[in-house]
Coordinates of N, CA, C and O in Angstrom, one line a residue:
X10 N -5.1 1.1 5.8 CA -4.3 2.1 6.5 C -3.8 3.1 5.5 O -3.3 2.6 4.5
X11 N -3.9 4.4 5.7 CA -3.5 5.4 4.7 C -2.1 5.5 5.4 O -1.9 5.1 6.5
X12 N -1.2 6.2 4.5 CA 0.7 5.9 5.0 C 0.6 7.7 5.2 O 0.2 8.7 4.6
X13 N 1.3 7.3 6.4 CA 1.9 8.8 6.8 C 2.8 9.4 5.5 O 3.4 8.7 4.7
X14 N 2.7 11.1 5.5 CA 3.7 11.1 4.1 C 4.8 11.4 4.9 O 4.8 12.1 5.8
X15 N 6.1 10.7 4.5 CA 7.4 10.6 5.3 C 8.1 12.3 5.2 O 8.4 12.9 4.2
X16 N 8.4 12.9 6.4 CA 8.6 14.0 6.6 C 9.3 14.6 5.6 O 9.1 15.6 4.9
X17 N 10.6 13.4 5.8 CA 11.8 13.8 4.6 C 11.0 14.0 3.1 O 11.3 15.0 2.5
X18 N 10.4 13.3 2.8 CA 9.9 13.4 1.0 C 8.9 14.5 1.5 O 8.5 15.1 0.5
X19 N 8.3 15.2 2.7 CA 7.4 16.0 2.3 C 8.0 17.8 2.3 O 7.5 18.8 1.9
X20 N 9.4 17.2 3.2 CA 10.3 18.5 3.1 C 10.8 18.8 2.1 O 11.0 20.0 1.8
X21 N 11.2 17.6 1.2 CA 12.1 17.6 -0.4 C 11.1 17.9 -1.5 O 11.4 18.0 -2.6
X22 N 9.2 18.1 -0.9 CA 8.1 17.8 -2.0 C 8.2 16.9 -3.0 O 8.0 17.2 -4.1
X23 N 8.7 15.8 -2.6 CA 8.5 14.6 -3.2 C 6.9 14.1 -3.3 O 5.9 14.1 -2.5
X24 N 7.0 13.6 -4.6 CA 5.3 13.1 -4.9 C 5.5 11.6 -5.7 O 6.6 11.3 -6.2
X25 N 4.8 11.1 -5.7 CA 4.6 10.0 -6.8 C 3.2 8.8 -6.3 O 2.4 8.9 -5.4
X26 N 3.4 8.2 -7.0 CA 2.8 6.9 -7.3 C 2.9 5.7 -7.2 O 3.1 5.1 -8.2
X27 N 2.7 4.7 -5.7 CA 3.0 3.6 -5.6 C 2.3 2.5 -5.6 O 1.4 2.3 -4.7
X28 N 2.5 1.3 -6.9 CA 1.6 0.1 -6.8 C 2.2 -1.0 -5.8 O 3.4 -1.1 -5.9
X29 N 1.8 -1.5 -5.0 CA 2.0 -2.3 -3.7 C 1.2 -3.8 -4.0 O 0.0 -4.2 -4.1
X30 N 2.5 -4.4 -4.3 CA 1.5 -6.1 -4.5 C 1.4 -6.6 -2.9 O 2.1 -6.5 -1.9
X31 N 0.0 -7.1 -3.2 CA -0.1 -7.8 -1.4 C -0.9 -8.9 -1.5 O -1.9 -9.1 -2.2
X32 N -0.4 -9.7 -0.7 CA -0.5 -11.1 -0.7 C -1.6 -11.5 0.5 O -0.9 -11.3 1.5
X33 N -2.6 -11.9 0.9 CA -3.8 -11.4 1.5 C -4.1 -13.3 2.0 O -4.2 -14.2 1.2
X34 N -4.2 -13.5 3.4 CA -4.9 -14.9 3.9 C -6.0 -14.8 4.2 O -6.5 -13.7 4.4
X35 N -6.8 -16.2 4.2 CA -8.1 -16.2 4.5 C -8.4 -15.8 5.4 O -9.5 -16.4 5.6
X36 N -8.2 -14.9 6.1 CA -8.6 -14.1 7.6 C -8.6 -12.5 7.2 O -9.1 -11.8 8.0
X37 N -8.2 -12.2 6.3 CA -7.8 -10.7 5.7 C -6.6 -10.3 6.1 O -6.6 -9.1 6.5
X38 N -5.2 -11.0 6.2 CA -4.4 -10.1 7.0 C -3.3 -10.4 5.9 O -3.3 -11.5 5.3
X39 N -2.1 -9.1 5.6 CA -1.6 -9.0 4.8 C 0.1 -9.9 5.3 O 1.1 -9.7 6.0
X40 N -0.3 -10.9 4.5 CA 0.6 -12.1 4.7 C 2.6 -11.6 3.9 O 3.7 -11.9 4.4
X41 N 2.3 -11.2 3.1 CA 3.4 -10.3 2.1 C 2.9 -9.3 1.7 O 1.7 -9.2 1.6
X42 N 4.0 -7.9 1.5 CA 3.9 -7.1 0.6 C 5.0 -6.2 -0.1 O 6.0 -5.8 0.5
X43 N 4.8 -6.1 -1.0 CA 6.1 -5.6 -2.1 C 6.1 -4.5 -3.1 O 5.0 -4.6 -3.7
X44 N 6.6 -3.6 -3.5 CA 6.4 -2.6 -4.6 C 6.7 -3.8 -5.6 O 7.5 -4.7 -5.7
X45 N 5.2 -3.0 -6.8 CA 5.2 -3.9 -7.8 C 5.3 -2.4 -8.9 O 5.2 -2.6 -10.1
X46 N 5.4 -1.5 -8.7 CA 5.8 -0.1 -9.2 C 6.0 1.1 -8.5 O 5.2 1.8 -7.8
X47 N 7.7 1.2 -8.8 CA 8.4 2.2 -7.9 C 7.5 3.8 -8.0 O 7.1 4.2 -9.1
X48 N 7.5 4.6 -6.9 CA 7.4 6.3 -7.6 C 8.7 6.6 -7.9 O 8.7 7.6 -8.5
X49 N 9.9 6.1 -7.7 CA 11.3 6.7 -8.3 C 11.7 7.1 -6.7 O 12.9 7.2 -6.6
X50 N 10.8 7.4 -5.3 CA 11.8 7.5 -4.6 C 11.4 6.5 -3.0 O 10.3 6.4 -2.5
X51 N 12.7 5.7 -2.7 CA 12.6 4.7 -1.7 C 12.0 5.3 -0.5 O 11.6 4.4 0.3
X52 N 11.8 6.3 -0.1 CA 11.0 6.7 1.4 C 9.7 6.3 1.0 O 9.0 5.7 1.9
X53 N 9.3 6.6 -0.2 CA 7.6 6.8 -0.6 C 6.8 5.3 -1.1 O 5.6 4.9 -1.2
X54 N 8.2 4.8 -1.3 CA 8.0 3.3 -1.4 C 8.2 2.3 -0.3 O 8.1 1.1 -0.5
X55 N 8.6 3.0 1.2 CA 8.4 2.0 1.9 C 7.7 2.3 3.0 O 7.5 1.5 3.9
X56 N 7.4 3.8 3.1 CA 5.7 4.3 3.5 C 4.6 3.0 3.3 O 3.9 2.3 4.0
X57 N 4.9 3.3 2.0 CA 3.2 2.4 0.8 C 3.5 1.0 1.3 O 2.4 0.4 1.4
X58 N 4.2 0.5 1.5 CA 4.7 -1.2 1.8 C 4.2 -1.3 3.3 O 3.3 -2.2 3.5
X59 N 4.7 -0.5 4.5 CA 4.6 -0.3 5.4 C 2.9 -0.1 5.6 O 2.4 -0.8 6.5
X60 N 2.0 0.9 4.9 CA 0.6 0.8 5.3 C -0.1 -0.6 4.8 O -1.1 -1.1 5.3
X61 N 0.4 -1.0 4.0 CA 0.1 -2.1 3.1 C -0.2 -3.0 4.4 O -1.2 -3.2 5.2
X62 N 1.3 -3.6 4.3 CA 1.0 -4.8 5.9 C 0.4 -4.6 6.6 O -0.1 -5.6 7.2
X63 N 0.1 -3.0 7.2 CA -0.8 -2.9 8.4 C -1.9 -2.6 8.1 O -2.5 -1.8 8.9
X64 N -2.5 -2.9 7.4 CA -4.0 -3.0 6.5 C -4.5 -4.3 6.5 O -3.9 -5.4 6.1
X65 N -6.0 -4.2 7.3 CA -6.7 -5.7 6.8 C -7.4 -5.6 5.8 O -7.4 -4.4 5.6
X66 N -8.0 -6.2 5.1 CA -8.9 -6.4 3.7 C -9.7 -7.6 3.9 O -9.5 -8.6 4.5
X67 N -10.8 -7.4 3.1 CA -12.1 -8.6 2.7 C -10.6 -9.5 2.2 O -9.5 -9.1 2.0
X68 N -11.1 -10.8 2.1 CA -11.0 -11.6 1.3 C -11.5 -11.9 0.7 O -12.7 -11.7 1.0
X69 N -11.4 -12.7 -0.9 CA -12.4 -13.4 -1.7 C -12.7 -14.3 -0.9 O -12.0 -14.7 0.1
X70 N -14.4 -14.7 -1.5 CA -14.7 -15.5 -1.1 C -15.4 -16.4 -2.3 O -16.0 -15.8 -3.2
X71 N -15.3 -17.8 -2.3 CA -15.8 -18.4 -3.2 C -17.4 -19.8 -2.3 O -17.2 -20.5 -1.3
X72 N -18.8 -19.8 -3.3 CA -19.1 -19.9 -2.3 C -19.0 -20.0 -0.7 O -19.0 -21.1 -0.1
X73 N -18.9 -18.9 -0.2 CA -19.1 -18.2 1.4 C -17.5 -18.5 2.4 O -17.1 -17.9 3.4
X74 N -16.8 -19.6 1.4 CA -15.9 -20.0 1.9 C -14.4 -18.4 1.6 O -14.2 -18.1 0.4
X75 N -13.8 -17.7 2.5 CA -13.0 -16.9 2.3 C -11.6 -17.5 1.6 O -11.2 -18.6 1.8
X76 N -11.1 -16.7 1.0 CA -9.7 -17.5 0.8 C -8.7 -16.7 0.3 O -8.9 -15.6 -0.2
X77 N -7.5 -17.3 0.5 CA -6.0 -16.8 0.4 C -6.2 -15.8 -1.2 O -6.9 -16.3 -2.0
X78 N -5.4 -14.1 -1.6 CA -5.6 -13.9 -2.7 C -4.6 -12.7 -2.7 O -3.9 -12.5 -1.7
X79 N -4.4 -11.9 -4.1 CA -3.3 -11.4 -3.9 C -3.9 -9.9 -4.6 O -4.7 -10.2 -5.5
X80 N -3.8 -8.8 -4.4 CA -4.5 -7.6 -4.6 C -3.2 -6.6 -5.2 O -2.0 -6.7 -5.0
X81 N -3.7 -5.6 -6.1 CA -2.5 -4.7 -6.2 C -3.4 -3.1 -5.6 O -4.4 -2.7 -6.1
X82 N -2.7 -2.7 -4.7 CA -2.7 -1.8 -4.4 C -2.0 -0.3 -4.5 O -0.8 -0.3 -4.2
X83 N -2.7 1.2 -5.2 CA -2.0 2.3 -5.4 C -2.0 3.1 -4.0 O -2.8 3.2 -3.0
X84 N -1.0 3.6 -4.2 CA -1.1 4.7 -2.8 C -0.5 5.9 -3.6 O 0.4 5.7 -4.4
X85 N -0.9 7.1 -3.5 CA -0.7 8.3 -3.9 C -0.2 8.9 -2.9 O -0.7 8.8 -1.8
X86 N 1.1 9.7 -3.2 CA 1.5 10.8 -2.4 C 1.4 12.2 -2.9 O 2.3 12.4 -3.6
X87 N 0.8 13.0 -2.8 CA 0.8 14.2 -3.6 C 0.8 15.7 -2.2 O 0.0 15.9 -1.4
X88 N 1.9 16.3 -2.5 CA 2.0 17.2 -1.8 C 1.0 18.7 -1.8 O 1.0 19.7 -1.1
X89 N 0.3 18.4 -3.1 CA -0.4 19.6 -3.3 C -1.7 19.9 -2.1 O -2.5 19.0 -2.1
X90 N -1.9 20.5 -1.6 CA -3.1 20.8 -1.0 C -2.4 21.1 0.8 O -2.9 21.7 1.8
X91 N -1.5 20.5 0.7 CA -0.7 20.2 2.3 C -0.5 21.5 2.7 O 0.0 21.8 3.8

């Protein structure tokens, strides 16, 4: 899921860079998820958290069997082009 850019940070042109740890079950569905590096502002970091959980993903799979794994995810906010 790509994260809406939160109105307020896009009115203030707020930008940054958010790493998103996510914690992933054998089915692909995001079991946890957490900023594992802030952009410096809390709307943009809880945008990125927020698409995170509502994101499914592959799982590993180790011979064919899927299984539980934990992924870091970036999400970019960049106001240029808008």
């Amino acid at each position: 899921v790509t994260p809406s850019y939160p109105p307020s940070a896009l009115a203030a042109r707020k930008l940054g860079r958010v790493l998103v740890t996510v914690q992933i079950n054998a089915l692909g569905q995001a079991t946890a998820a957490s900023v594992s590096s802030s952009s410096g502002n809390p709307v943009l970091d809880s945008a990125a958290v927020r698409a995170a959980r509502q994101s499914t993903y592959f799982p590993k799979c180790l011979l064919g069997v899927p299984l539980p794994d934990t992924v870091v995810i970036p999400y970019n906010f960049d106001i240029r082009g808008r």
